[in-house]
Each structure stands twice: as structure tokens, then as C-alpha cells.
Amino acid sequence: MAAHEGTRLGPHREHGVGRRHARRVRPGELLDDEGRVARTDEDARDGGRPARDHLQRNRPGRDRDGGVRDGERGHERADSEADRPPPPGRAAGDRERRRLPLLRPGRVRDGDRAQRQRRRRAVRLLSGAAGSLRTPLDPTPPSYPPASSLLRERIRVLRGFVPFRRVPDTIARVRRRVAGLVLVLVAAGVVLGLVFAGSPTTIASGVRVDGIDVGGLQVSDARALLEQKAAALASRPLIFAVGGRRFPIRPVELGVQSDWSAAVDNAQRQGNGFAPLRGFKRLGVEVFGADVTPSTSVLTGALQYELERIARVVDRPARDASLVLRGTHVIVRPARAGRTLDRGEASGVLVQRLAALDRPGAPVQLPMRTTQPHVRAPALRSAARLARLALSAPVHLVAGKTRFLLTPAKLAPLLALPRDGTTSLRLGRATADAWLRRLGAHVQRPPVDATFAVSGSRVHVVPDRPGSRLDAVRAAQVVMAAALRRPPERRVAILPVVTAPAKLTTARARSMGIVGVVSSYTTDYGGVPNRIHNVQLVARLVDGKRIAPGAEFSFNNATGARTAAKGFLVAPVIVNGELTTGLGGGVCQVSTTVFNAAFEAGLEITARTNHALYISHYPQGRDATVDYPDVDLRFVNDTGHWLLLRTFVGQSSLTVSLYGTPTGRKVESTTAPLVAHGKVKVKKKVDPTLKPGERIVDDPGEPALTTSVTRDVYAAGGKLLHHNTWYSYYRASPELLRVGPKKKRKPAIPPPSG
């Protein structure tokens, strides 16, 4: 039997378990509030928790009586019939199932408070003691123990079930006391924060800016204090030491400045905030302290210059082990570690210490780095042994039939001893290169190029002659190998002599097709000796020039600048339309002759300029002047074969010939008459050496003249190749006239008075 609280089952779903879901309840079976089989004891679905006692405050208000403890009788209407046996003909538990309430999972009202209803609820046994239930075959009604003892017995059967207990009133009292204590502590904290809050316009005690205590000062006072100390130290030098040297440096030299305003603002923020919170912050600052480092600026250029100056003094590069010669003796110089200024770290130390307001008594050490050498003395033992062997005896050099003796004293300066990280021994250095060049001059024979010999109108090739030269690279290796042989009789070096071919070989010269005369032209020349010298000099400079097919010949490129270093002399020249003297006078005699040779060969003329004044001994309209590097004479070899330019200088004539493969071209030219423009101006000059009225003409002068030359060039088949017209304009030259001075008039004699 069970004393069960709740409403009876009804016909609707919300009233509980329907009849179709009902079944017989076995003796001793436990049901929950919804009529389902109860989960007793510890259930895995509940995480192993023991079943809870049923709390009536989770029931609807009309069936709640404040809760019934286990083993106690309540006053609800079902208690009066709880101990009665079930009527005959009914299934056990049918009445109880009808009376079970349905409290669906959800929220129900408990007074003014919404309660989340738990799905699992405390259950009570629906039957009596085991074996004491009434059955139809046993008409004798059983006797039941009191409900309270029956419930205690059934609860003991449920292992791990903890009966419901009310929360004692002492817990509530403890909670109230704890809440009160918390309020007291909060109030005490607020009071403590207000006590230590201080004024928000002052800096918290315990704050230091760059080591200076500014606690309790106003912001403006702290800023003025820091700026005053910094100004006092700006011109005072601070001693820095590195590498045994001392360097006094002042902050003003590097432009070191600290932002004291920002530093003071940062110090103010160390103990700032809402009053109670500010008090705790200031209390922490006063206990633990706070140090503010100001931001610092520096002139980068001045800092780098100072670091370079210090580094030049203290830096010492690492020295590798090397071999040193003392005469013919080889000495091993040991290695030495180097030291360099750590510029990255040193720059930070310089700025930090110069910006600091506290000056140390001792010099500030700047950091340095140690550099290790790459080669040490043990690595040069083999090279030292070889060097001593090389200088132990002379070396015999053989070049054909010529022999040389290389003594140890002469060999010593030729050796490139190990240094600067090397460990090898060889024959090198500038002294060795100069010695090899001198040795090659005794051995070598320069080659001779193939040339072209002219015989009348025919040309034949003069064969080339190969030369010989010393292979300097192999010679250095051969000499070094001989110097490292131990028996003195084996210290012999056969110098490598190789053939030096000519630049223009015989086969190459014959393939050029230079076999006959293409054109030739002769001009007469004369004048002062300097002019004749210049004509002969320029003729030699252009003689023998070879012009490749399709190439352009340039007179200025062939001769180069006309300078005194090349042998040019001062002679008459035309400058700005006037006849004067200058370096290289007479060059135009050769350029005019070359132009006419190309003119008669039918070549394409690409650049030609007439003289400023008309020169009668040149062909009319076919003169060509040059002036390095602007005014030039140029023509193109369009014959399809090589051309050879030769000059032949006589006592009073110059001949320029072009040799190659005759093309059969026909050249026709027409020269326009010389036309004068205007009158000749007279330029008088009084000559006191002349008699009065005497007149001498030094230069008759000429008016301005113009002319033109037309040339038509035809191929051997009659095809017109070139049609050119060259116009020439010559400036007027004045008549130069010298006259004697005028006669002086005699003073008039006054008539005698009378």
C-alpha cells in the first residue's frame, strides 16, 4: 500500500496515464507519479545519483499541503483509504493509478515562483510487505504494520535512496552573516581607496622618471624639474671608454633630447582613475614603485658620424697567419684576433646614457665584438716548407737555344706567398708579371701580316710570316714546378713558346679580291715646308687602309685628331673665311685628292664640304675640306669587293689610288661655270715704310663665287647607279692694299706786314 498525494486520473490526456496504458501492478513494484515503472536506487541515466524524495511544492496548489516527510501521515483525502485492502475483482494498484497526478515536464506555479518540474519524482510502494498482499484465494484480510514503519522498511530496500530533509535554519543564518561580512569588506575597501586616492592633479608617491623621484609633485612642477636637470647636463661631456681609449661626448653634440612632457603624463597615469580605484592604484605604486623611461630622439647623422669616428680609432681587423720573406728566408707570422665596435649595441648605449639624468662616476664602457682569423699558423706549415724548398737553389730556364738562370734572390720577389686568407704558394704578384713580360720580349718574335705589293696596274700579295710568343700563364706554372724539385740538377724549366699567327694571313689577303686599279687621282701641292710636311704625314696615315664591302670610309677616323703629339706643324689654313696659320695646315690637300679618287671610282659619296675660299689649284667645284671632328669626308664601298687605299707622295705631287676588283663603271661629270657675285671690297692699310702716294696690292681679292658639279655613274651594263650634284659656294675675299702715308702740308707763311 502507498500513501500517495495528487489528483485522480481522469478521462483526458492531461489527467495522467490512460486506461489503455494501465496494467497490473506486481507486488513490490515501484511506480513514479505518471504511473510508469520507477527508476530506483542509482540509475546510469541520472549520472549515478540517488533517487530524490518527492517534494509536494512541485505539485499543483490544490493538492499541496506543504510537503509530507517520509514515514509521516498527511491530511490529504487519500490518507483515509490508504490502508484499506483493494476491493475484490479489481487489479492491484488500479485505484492508485487512477489517483496518480500527471505533472508533465514543464513549468508549474509555486505561489509566485515558476518551478521547473523534474521528470523523476519520489515514489512510494503500492503494495504491502512481500507475500502479505490480499489475493482472491485468501479471504482472510491481512494485517498491516503502521504506514510509517512500512515506509521506513521500503526505503531501506531502496539502496542509496536519501530521504528528503528540510534545510535547517542555521544555513540561512550563515548565509546572512556571510553577506553582511561582504558588505562590510566592500565598505572598508571604498573607505581605504578614498583615503589613499589623494589629489588627481598630483603624481602618485613612488613614481620615478628616469630615476628622479617625482612623487607628490604637480605635473608642471615635475616637468620643470626634469627639464632643468636635462638642460644642466646637455653641455657636460660624458666619458665613454672602449679599447683602452676614452671619448668625451656631450648630449648636445648628438642632439639627444628626451620627451619629458610625455614622460610626466605617463607618470601621472600610473596613479590615475576613479577615486576609490585611484587610491588602490596609488597604494600599489607607493609599495612597489614605478619607474617611467622617457622616449628619446637623436640626430641620426651625428650619431653615425660619432660611431664611425670611434670605430676608426679602436677597430682592429683580424690578421690571418701569413708567410713573410726576410731576404730569402721564410718566416711564419702568427694570426691575431681582431676587434670591432659593436655599432648596433654601442648606438643604444650612447643614446641611453647621454639621455639619462644620473651620471656615473666611472667611464661608460662601449661594447665590442671579437673577430677570429680565418687562417692560423698550423695551416701554413706546408706552404712554408714549399717556399723554403723553392728558394733553396737556382732554377734554369730554357727557351729554344736561349738559356736563363733564375737565382733564389731573383725568385723570392716573384713568389706570391700565402696572405689574406690564402694557403697556396704560386708565382704571381705585379713583379712576376713584369718579369714575365721582360722574359717574353727576349723570346717572342712578332708576326708580319700579309701585304699588297703594287706593280704598275697590278697587285700581288706578299705572304705573311708567323711569329712566336711566350705563354705567360703556363710559363709561371712551369717555373714554379721546377723550383719545387729537390735535386738541383732537376730544377730546369722549359719555357712554353707558342706560335703567334699574323692578323692578316696570306689566304685571307688573297680572298679579298684586290687585284687591280679601280681609280686613281693626282694633285699638285707646294707651299711652305711645314705645309709639305703635313701633307706627307697625313698621306702616310691613310696609306694602306682597307675598306670592306659595304663599309663607309671616314677620313677623320682614319687620321684621328691632328695634334702636335702626332707630328703636325703650323701651316697656312683657312679659318672663318680668312687665311691664317694653324696646326695641321695642308691636310685638305690629301682629303681633296682622296675625294677625287672616290669620285672617279664611281663610289657613293656620303659627306663632302667645299672650302670657305676658292682655291684655284684644286679642281673647280671638286675640293673637299676637313676639320676634326666636325667636318668630314665619307664614302661607301659599294663595289662588292675589298678596296685598298694607297697614297704616293712625290716632291710636288700627291697620288691616291684605290685597288680592288675592277668594276667597269663609267663616270660622266659636268662642271658649271664659276659665277661671281658682287664686287671685291678693298681693305687699305697705311704702311709708313712706303713713300707717300705709293700703293702695293698684297692680295687682289675675289668676289663671292658659286659653281656646281654633276656626276652620273653607270654600271658595266649601262645601268645608272648614282646621279649626284655638288654645289659649292665660296666667300668673297677683300683686296688687301698697302698705301704710303700722306704728305704733310707746310704751314702757310703770312705775308710781310708793311
Short mmCIF file of C-alpha atoms in Angstrom, two decimals, residues 111-490:
data_model
loop_
_atom_site.label_atom_id
_atom_site.label_comp_id
_atom_site.label_asym_id
_atom_site.label_seq_id
_atom_site.Cartn_x
_atom_site.Cartn_y
_atom_site.Cartn_z
CA GLY A 111 2.97 30.54 -5.39
CA ASP A 112 4.51 33.45 -7.23
CA ARG A 113 7.55 31.46 -8.40
CA ALA A 114 7.79 29.33 -11.54
CA GLN A 115 9.31 25.90 -10.87
CA ARG A 116 10.92 23.59 -13.38
CA GLN A 117 9.25 20.23 -12.70
CA ARG A 118 11.64 17.31 -12.62
CA ARG A 119 10.66 14.29 -14.60
CA ARG A 120 11.84 11.87 -11.97
CA ARG A 121 9.99 12.06 -8.64
CA ALA A 122 9.98 10.22 -5.42
CA VAL A 123 7.76 7.12 -5.41
CA ARG A 124 6.15 5.06 -2.70
CA LEU A 125 5.40 1.36 -2.65
CA LEU A 126 1.98 0.49 -3.97
CA SER A 127 1.86 -2.82 -2.17
CA GLY A 128 2.40 -4.10 1.31
CA ALA A 129 5.11 -6.30 2.58
CA ALA A 130 6.26 -9.09 0.33
CA GLY A 131 3.85 -12.03 0.47
CA SER A 132 1.21 -10.15 2.51
CA LEU A 133 -0.95 -8.84 -0.35
CA ARG A 134 -4.52 -9.94 -0.48
CA THR A 135 -5.45 -12.42 -3.22
CA PRO A 136 -8.88 -13.84 -4.26
CA LEU A 137 -7.95 -17.27 -2.86
CA ASP A 138 -7.17 -15.89 0.59
CA PRO A 139 -10.34 -14.38 2.11
CA THR A 140 -8.63 -13.61 5.37
CA PRO A 141 -7.72 -9.95 5.45
CA PRO A 142 -4.05 -9.40 6.23
CA SER A 143 -2.80 -7.22 8.98
CA TYR A 144 -0.51 -4.31 8.00
CA PRO A 145 2.07 -2.56 10.05
CA PRO A 146 1.73 1.17 10.53
CA ALA A 147 2.33 3.28 7.46
CA SER A 148 5.38 4.98 8.94
CA SER A 149 7.18 1.71 9.72
CA LEU A 150 6.17 0.29 6.33
CA LEU A 151 7.69 3.26 4.54
CA ARG A 152 10.92 3.08 6.52
CA GLU A 153 11.23 -0.61 5.62
CA ARG A 154 10.63 0.09 1.96
CA ILE A 155 13.11 2.95 1.95
CA ARG A 156 15.77 0.64 3.37
CA VAL A 157 15.09 -1.68 0.45
CA LEU A 158 15.89 1.13 -1.98
CA ARG A 159 19.68 1.16 -1.88
CA GLY A 160 21.26 4.56 -1.90
CA PHE A 161 17.95 6.38 -1.54
CA VAL A 162 18.31 9.50 0.62
CA PRO A 163 15.08 10.70 2.22
CA PHE A 164 14.03 14.28 1.99
CA ARG A 165 15.25 16.60 4.75
CA ARG A 166 14.39 20.20 5.28
CA VAL A 167 17.25 22.75 5.16
CA PRO A 168 17.97 23.79 8.72
CA ASP A 169 17.52 27.42 9.63
CA THR A 170 21.22 27.67 10.61
CA ILE A 171 22.28 27.63 6.96
CA ALA A 172 20.16 30.65 6.23
CA ARG A 173 21.67 32.40 9.19
CA VAL A 174 25.19 31.60 7.91
CA ARG A 175 24.32 32.97 4.52
CA ARG A 176 23.03 36.18 6.00
CA ARG A 177 26.20 36.57 8.07
CA VAL A 178 28.44 36.00 5.02
CA ALA A 179 26.52 38.59 3.02
CA GLY A 180 26.89 41.07 5.83
CA LEU A 181 30.61 40.42 6.08
CA VAL A 182 30.99 41.00 2.34
CA LEU A 183 29.19 44.31 2.61
CA VAL A 184 31.45 45.36 5.46
CA LEU A 185 34.57 44.46 3.47
CA VAL A 186 33.34 46.36 0.42
CA ALA A 187 32.62 49.41 2.51
CA ALA A 188 36.05 49.18 4.14
CA GLY A 189 37.69 48.91 0.71
CA VAL A 190 35.88 52.01 -0.53
CA VAL A 191 36.96 53.94 2.54
CA LEU A 192 40.56 52.73 2.13
CA GLY A 193 40.56 53.75 -1.55
CA LEU A 194 39.28 57.20 -0.69
CA VAL A 195 41.94 57.61 1.99
CA PHE A 196 44.85 56.88 -0.41
CA ALA A 197 43.27 58.48 -3.50
CA GLY A 198 44.90 61.83 -2.98
CA SER A 199 44.58 64.69 -5.46
CA PRO A 200 44.20 63.80 -9.15
CA THR A 201 46.45 66.74 -10.09
CA THR A 202 49.50 65.32 -8.31
CA ILE A 203 51.70 62.39 -9.26
CA ALA A 204 51.44 59.29 -7.12
CA SER A 205 54.12 58.73 -4.50
CA GLY A 206 56.76 56.20 -5.53
CA VAL A 207 56.80 57.21 -9.22
CA ARG A 208 60.25 57.92 -10.68
CA VAL A 209 61.02 59.34 -14.11
CA ASP A 210 64.43 58.26 -15.38
CA GLY A 211 65.47 57.65 -11.78
CA ILE A 212 64.23 61.02 -10.47
CA ASP A 213 61.53 60.85 -7.78
CA VAL A 214 58.57 62.96 -8.89
CA GLY A 215 56.00 61.53 -6.43
CA GLY A 216 53.69 64.12 -4.85
CA LEU A 217 54.62 66.84 -7.40
CA GLN A 218 52.28 68.69 -9.65
CA VAL A 219 52.58 67.84 -13.37
CA SER A 220 54.03 71.26 -14.23
CA ASP A 221 56.50 71.13 -11.33
CA ALA A 222 57.68 67.65 -12.31
CA ARG A 223 58.16 68.72 -15.93
CA ALA A 224 60.11 71.81 -14.91
CA LEU A 225 62.32 69.76 -12.58
CA LEU A 226 63.20 67.22 -15.26
CA GLU A 227 63.83 69.83 -17.96
CA GLN A 228 66.08 71.80 -15.60
CA LYS A 229 68.21 68.74 -14.83
CA ALA A 230 68.43 67.80 -18.53
CA ALA A 231 69.48 71.34 -19.51
CA ALA A 232 72.23 71.29 -16.87
CA LEU A 233 73.65 68.05 -18.33
CA ALA A 234 73.28 68.93 -22.04
CA SER A 235 76.70 70.58 -22.30
CA ARG A 236 78.54 68.38 -19.81
CA PRO A 237 80.60 65.66 -21.52
CA LEU A 238 80.17 62.03 -20.58
CA ILE A 239 83.23 59.79 -20.85
CA PHE A 240 82.87 56.61 -22.91
CA ALA A 241 85.66 54.02 -22.89
CA VAL A 242 86.38 51.32 -25.45
CA GLY A 243 89.53 49.52 -26.49
CA GLY A 244 91.67 51.38 -23.98
CA ARG A 245 90.68 54.77 -25.40
CA ARG A 246 88.39 57.42 -23.93
CA PHE A 247 85.94 59.57 -25.84
CA PRO A 248 84.17 62.54 -24.16
CA ILE A 249 80.79 63.18 -25.79
CA ARG A 250 78.17 65.79 -24.90
CA PRO A 251 74.44 65.22 -25.43
CA VAL A 252 74.14 68.44 -27.42
CA GLU A 253 76.67 67.15 -29.97
CA LEU A 254 74.38 64.28 -30.96
CA GLY A 255 71.13 66.19 -30.49
CA VAL A 256 69.96 63.85 -27.71
CA GLN A 257 66.64 65.07 -26.27
CA SER A 258 64.06 63.36 -24.06
CA ASP A 259 60.33 63.97 -24.25
CA TRP A 260 59.78 64.99 -20.64
CA SER A 261 56.19 66.11 -21.24
CA ALA A 262 55.14 62.67 -22.43
CA ALA A 263 57.12 61.06 -19.61
CA VAL A 264 55.36 63.18 -16.96
CA ASP A 265 51.97 62.42 -18.50
CA ASN A 266 52.81 58.73 -18.35
CA ALA A 267 53.87 59.12 -14.71
CA GLN A 268 50.56 60.82 -13.96
CA ARG A 269 48.68 57.87 -15.46
CA GLN A 270 50.43 55.46 -13.07
CA GLY A 271 48.09 56.53 -10.21
CA ASN A 272 45.12 57.98 -12.04
CA GLY A 273 41.49 56.89 -12.22
CA PHE A 274 38.21 56.90 -10.25
CA ALA A 275 38.68 57.96 -6.65
CA PRO A 276 38.49 54.56 -4.83
CA LEU A 277 40.29 52.78 -7.66
CA ARG A 278 42.89 55.55 -7.79
CA GLY A 279 43.59 55.03 -4.12
CA PHE A 280 44.36 51.33 -4.58
CA LYS A 281 46.50 52.09 -7.65
CA ARG A 282 48.47 54.71 -5.74
CA LEU A 283 48.84 52.37 -2.79
CA GLY A 284 50.33 49.73 -5.11
CA VAL A 285 52.66 52.29 -6.72
CA GLU A 286 53.80 53.51 -3.29
CA VAL A 287 54.52 49.96 -2.13
CA PHE A 288 56.09 48.50 -5.29
CA GLY A 289 57.23 51.68 -7.03
CA ALA A 290 57.03 52.65 -10.73
CA ASP A 291 59.82 53.90 -12.99
CA VAL A 292 58.97 55.71 -16.24
CA THR A 293 61.55 55.82 -19.04
CA PRO A 294 61.10 58.81 -21.38
CA SER A 295 61.26 58.49 -25.15
CA THR A 296 64.47 59.91 -26.63
CA SER A 297 65.30 61.43 -30.03
CA VAL A 298 68.75 61.74 -31.60
CA LEU A 299 70.29 63.15 -34.77
CA THR A 300 70.95 60.02 -36.82
CA GLY A 301 73.68 61.59 -38.94
CA ALA A 302 75.58 62.88 -35.92
CA LEU A 303 75.28 59.53 -34.16
CA GLN A 304 76.59 57.61 -37.18
CA TYR A 305 79.47 60.06 -37.58
CA GLU A 306 80.45 59.62 -33.93
CA LEU A 307 80.32 55.84 -34.23
CA GLU A 308 82.49 55.99 -37.36
CA ARG A 309 84.99 58.21 -35.58
CA ILE A 310 85.23 55.84 -32.63
CA ALA A 311 85.42 52.79 -34.90
CA ARG A 312 88.31 54.24 -36.91
CA VAL A 313 90.30 54.55 -33.71
CA VAL A 314 89.51 51.29 -31.93
CA ASP A 315 88.71 48.85 -34.73
CA ARG A 316 91.48 46.36 -35.42
CA PRO A 317 90.80 43.77 -38.11
CA ALA A 318 91.68 40.17 -37.58
CA ARG A 319 95.00 39.19 -39.11
CA ASP A 320 95.41 35.81 -40.73
CA ALA A 321 98.61 33.91 -40.41
CA SER A 322 100.92 34.57 -43.37
CA LEU A 323 104.41 33.96 -44.72
CA VAL A 324 106.90 36.82 -44.71
CA LEU A 325 110.20 36.96 -46.61
CA ARG A 326 113.34 38.30 -44.99
CA GLY A 327 115.65 38.18 -47.97
CA THR A 328 115.47 34.52 -48.96
CA HIS A 329 114.33 33.36 -45.51
CA VAL A 330 110.67 32.43 -44.98
CA ILE A 331 109.06 33.42 -41.66
CA VAL A 332 105.58 32.44 -40.47
CA ARG A 333 103.75 35.43 -39.00
CA PRO A 334 101.15 34.19 -36.48
CA ALA A 335 97.47 35.05 -36.64
CA ARG A 336 95.89 37.71 -34.45
CA ALA A 337 92.29 38.11 -33.36
CA GLY A 338 90.58 41.35 -34.26
CA ARG A 339 88.12 43.61 -32.54
CA THR A 340 85.40 45.83 -33.89
CA LEU A 341 82.98 48.25 -32.30
CA ASP A 342 79.52 46.73 -31.97
CA ARG A 343 77.78 49.67 -33.60
CA GLY A 344 74.26 48.43 -33.02
CA GLU A 345 74.72 47.98 -29.29
CA ALA A 346 77.03 50.99 -28.96
CA SER A 347 74.47 53.34 -30.51
CA GLY A 348 71.90 52.25 -27.93
CA VAL A 349 74.36 52.72 -25.07
CA LEU A 350 75.35 56.17 -26.31
CA VAL A 351 71.79 57.43 -26.59
CA GLN A 352 70.64 55.83 -23.34
CA ARG A 353 73.50 57.11 -21.20
CA LEU A 354 73.54 60.61 -22.73
CA ALA A 355 69.78 60.94 -22.17
CA ALA A 356 69.96 59.72 -18.55
CA LEU A 357 69.79 62.27 -15.74
CA ASP A 358 72.13 60.31 -13.48
CA ARG A 359 75.81 60.39 -14.46
CA PRO A 360 78.07 57.52 -13.37
CA GLY A 361 81.40 58.29 -11.81
CA ALA A 362 83.34 55.82 -13.97
CA PRO A 363 83.54 55.93 -17.79
CA VAL A 364 80.78 54.11 -19.65
CA GLN A 365 82.09 51.05 -21.48
CA LEU A 366 81.00 50.60 -25.11
CA PRO A 367 80.52 47.02 -26.36
CA MET A 368 82.95 45.44 -28.80
CA ARG A 369 82.97 42.26 -30.82
CA THR A 370 85.92 39.94 -31.30
CA THR A 371 86.62 38.60 -34.78
CA GLN A 372 88.66 35.46 -35.26
CA PRO A 373 91.17 34.97 -38.10
CA HIS A 374 90.39 32.50 -40.86
CA VAL A 375 93.90 31.08 -41.26
CA ARG A 376 96.16 30.16 -38.37
CA ALA A 377 99.85 29.30 -38.32
CA PRO A 378 99.44 25.48 -38.43
CA ALA A 379 97.60 25.77 -41.76
CA LEU A 380 100.70 27.37 -43.36
CA ARG A 381 103.25 24.77 -42.40
CA SER A 382 103.03 23.05 -45.77
CA ALA A 383 103.27 26.33 -47.70
CA ALA A 384 106.26 27.44 -45.62
CA ARG A 385 108.04 24.17 -46.35
CA LEU A 386 107.42 24.58 -50.11
CA ALA A 387 108.60 28.22 -50.07
CA ARG A 388 111.85 27.24 -48.37
CA LEU A 389 112.32 24.50 -50.97
CA ALA A 390 111.71 26.92 -53.87
CA LEU A 391 114.38 29.29 -52.57
CA SER A 392 116.92 26.60 -51.78
CA ALA A 393 118.68 26.61 -55.21
CA PRO A 394 118.58 28.43 -58.59
CA VAL A 395 116.26 27.46 -61.47
CA HIS A 396 117.50 27.02 -65.07
CA LEU A 397 115.18 28.40 -67.79
CA VAL A 398 115.37 27.13 -71.39
CA ALA A 399 113.67 28.80 -74.41
CA GLY A 400 114.87 27.17 -77.61
CA LYS A 401 118.58 27.84 -77.81
CA THR A 402 118.42 30.55 -75.16
CA ARG A 403 119.11 29.79 -71.50
CA PHE A 404 118.47 31.89 -68.38
CA LEU A 405 119.44 31.43 -64.73
CA LEU A 406 116.90 32.38 -62.07
CA THR A 407 118.66 32.72 -58.71
CA PRO A 408 116.87 32.49 -55.32
CA ALA A 409 117.36 36.24 -54.81
CA LYS A 410 115.55 36.95 -58.11
CA LEU A 411 112.90 34.29 -57.48
CA ALA A 412 111.99 35.49 -53.97
CA PRO A 413 110.19 38.72 -55.04
CA LEU A 414 108.29 36.75 -57.71
CA LEU A 415 106.62 34.41 -55.20
CA ALA A 416 103.03 35.15 -54.15
CA LEU A 417 103.18 33.96 -50.55
CA PRO A 418 100.00 32.98 -48.69
CA ARG A 419 98.24 36.01 -47.24
CA ASP A 420 94.73 37.43 -46.78
CA GLY A 421 93.22 34.02 -46.04
CA THR A 422 95.02 32.00 -48.75
CA THR A 423 97.24 28.98 -48.11
CA SER A 424 98.64 28.29 -51.59
CA LEU A 425 102.05 29.19 -53.00
CA ARG A 426 102.40 30.38 -56.58
CA LEU A 427 104.35 32.62 -58.93
CA GLY A 428 102.42 35.87 -59.12
CA ARG A 429 102.20 39.49 -57.98
CA ALA A 430 102.95 42.53 -60.13
CA THR A 431 106.70 41.90 -60.02
CA ALA A 432 106.19 38.44 -61.50
CA ASP A 433 104.02 39.82 -64.33
CA ALA A 434 106.66 42.43 -65.20
CA TRP A 435 109.39 39.78 -65.13
CA LEU A 436 107.40 37.52 -67.46
CA ARG A 437 106.89 40.41 -69.91
CA ARG A 438 110.62 41.09 -69.96
CA LEU A 439 111.30 37.40 -70.42
CA GLY A 440 108.77 37.24 -73.26
CA ALA A 441 110.46 40.15 -75.03
CA HIS A 442 113.65 38.05 -75.27
CA VAL A 443 111.78 35.01 -76.53
CA GLN A 444 108.98 36.28 -78.75
CA ARG A 445 109.14 37.22 -82.46
CA PRO A 446 106.29 39.43 -83.69
CA PRO A 447 104.29 38.16 -86.68
CA VAL A 448 104.22 40.00 -90.01
CA ASP A 449 100.89 40.48 -91.80
CA ALA A 450 100.41 39.77 -95.46
CA THR A 451 100.69 42.92 -97.59
CA PHE A 452 99.80 44.03 -101.10
CA ALA A 453 102.60 44.98 -103.48
CA VAL A 454 101.74 47.26 -106.42
CA SER A 455 103.49 46.76 -109.71
CA GLY A 456 102.13 49.15 -112.32
CA SER A 457 98.42 48.43 -112.55
CA ARG A 458 98.69 45.00 -110.99
CA VAL A 459 98.63 43.98 -107.32
CA HIS A 460 100.05 40.81 -105.78
CA VAL A 461 100.03 39.50 -102.20
CA VAL A 462 103.20 39.40 -100.10
CA PRO A 463 102.88 36.31 -97.78
CA ASP A 464 102.67 36.74 -94.02
CA ARG A 465 105.27 35.49 -91.51
CA PRO A 466 104.03 33.86 -88.26
CA GLY A 467 105.71 34.93 -85.05
CA SER A 468 106.31 33.35 -81.65
CA ARG A 469 105.45 34.43 -78.13
CA LEU A 470 105.82 33.25 -74.56
CA ASP A 471 102.74 31.72 -72.90
CA ALA A 472 102.97 33.69 -69.64
CA VAL A 473 100.38 31.65 -67.72
CA ARG A 474 101.97 28.30 -68.48
CA ALA A 475 105.47 29.77 -68.03
CA ALA A 476 104.63 30.77 -64.43
CA GLN A 477 103.40 27.24 -63.71
CA VAL A 478 106.46 25.63 -65.32
CA VAL A 479 108.90 27.84 -63.40
CA MET A 480 107.10 27.15 -60.09
CA ALA A 481 107.08 23.40 -60.72
CA ALA A 482 110.82 23.42 -61.45
CA ALA A 483 111.52 25.42 -58.29
CA LEU A 484 109.80 22.75 -56.15
CA ARG A 485 112.02 19.89 -57.37
CA ARG A 486 114.57 18.72 -54.84
CA PRO A 487 117.64 17.59 -56.80
CA PRO A 488 119.34 20.75 -58.12
CA GLU A 489 120.00 19.10 -61.48
CA ARG A 490 116.26 18.64 -61.99
#
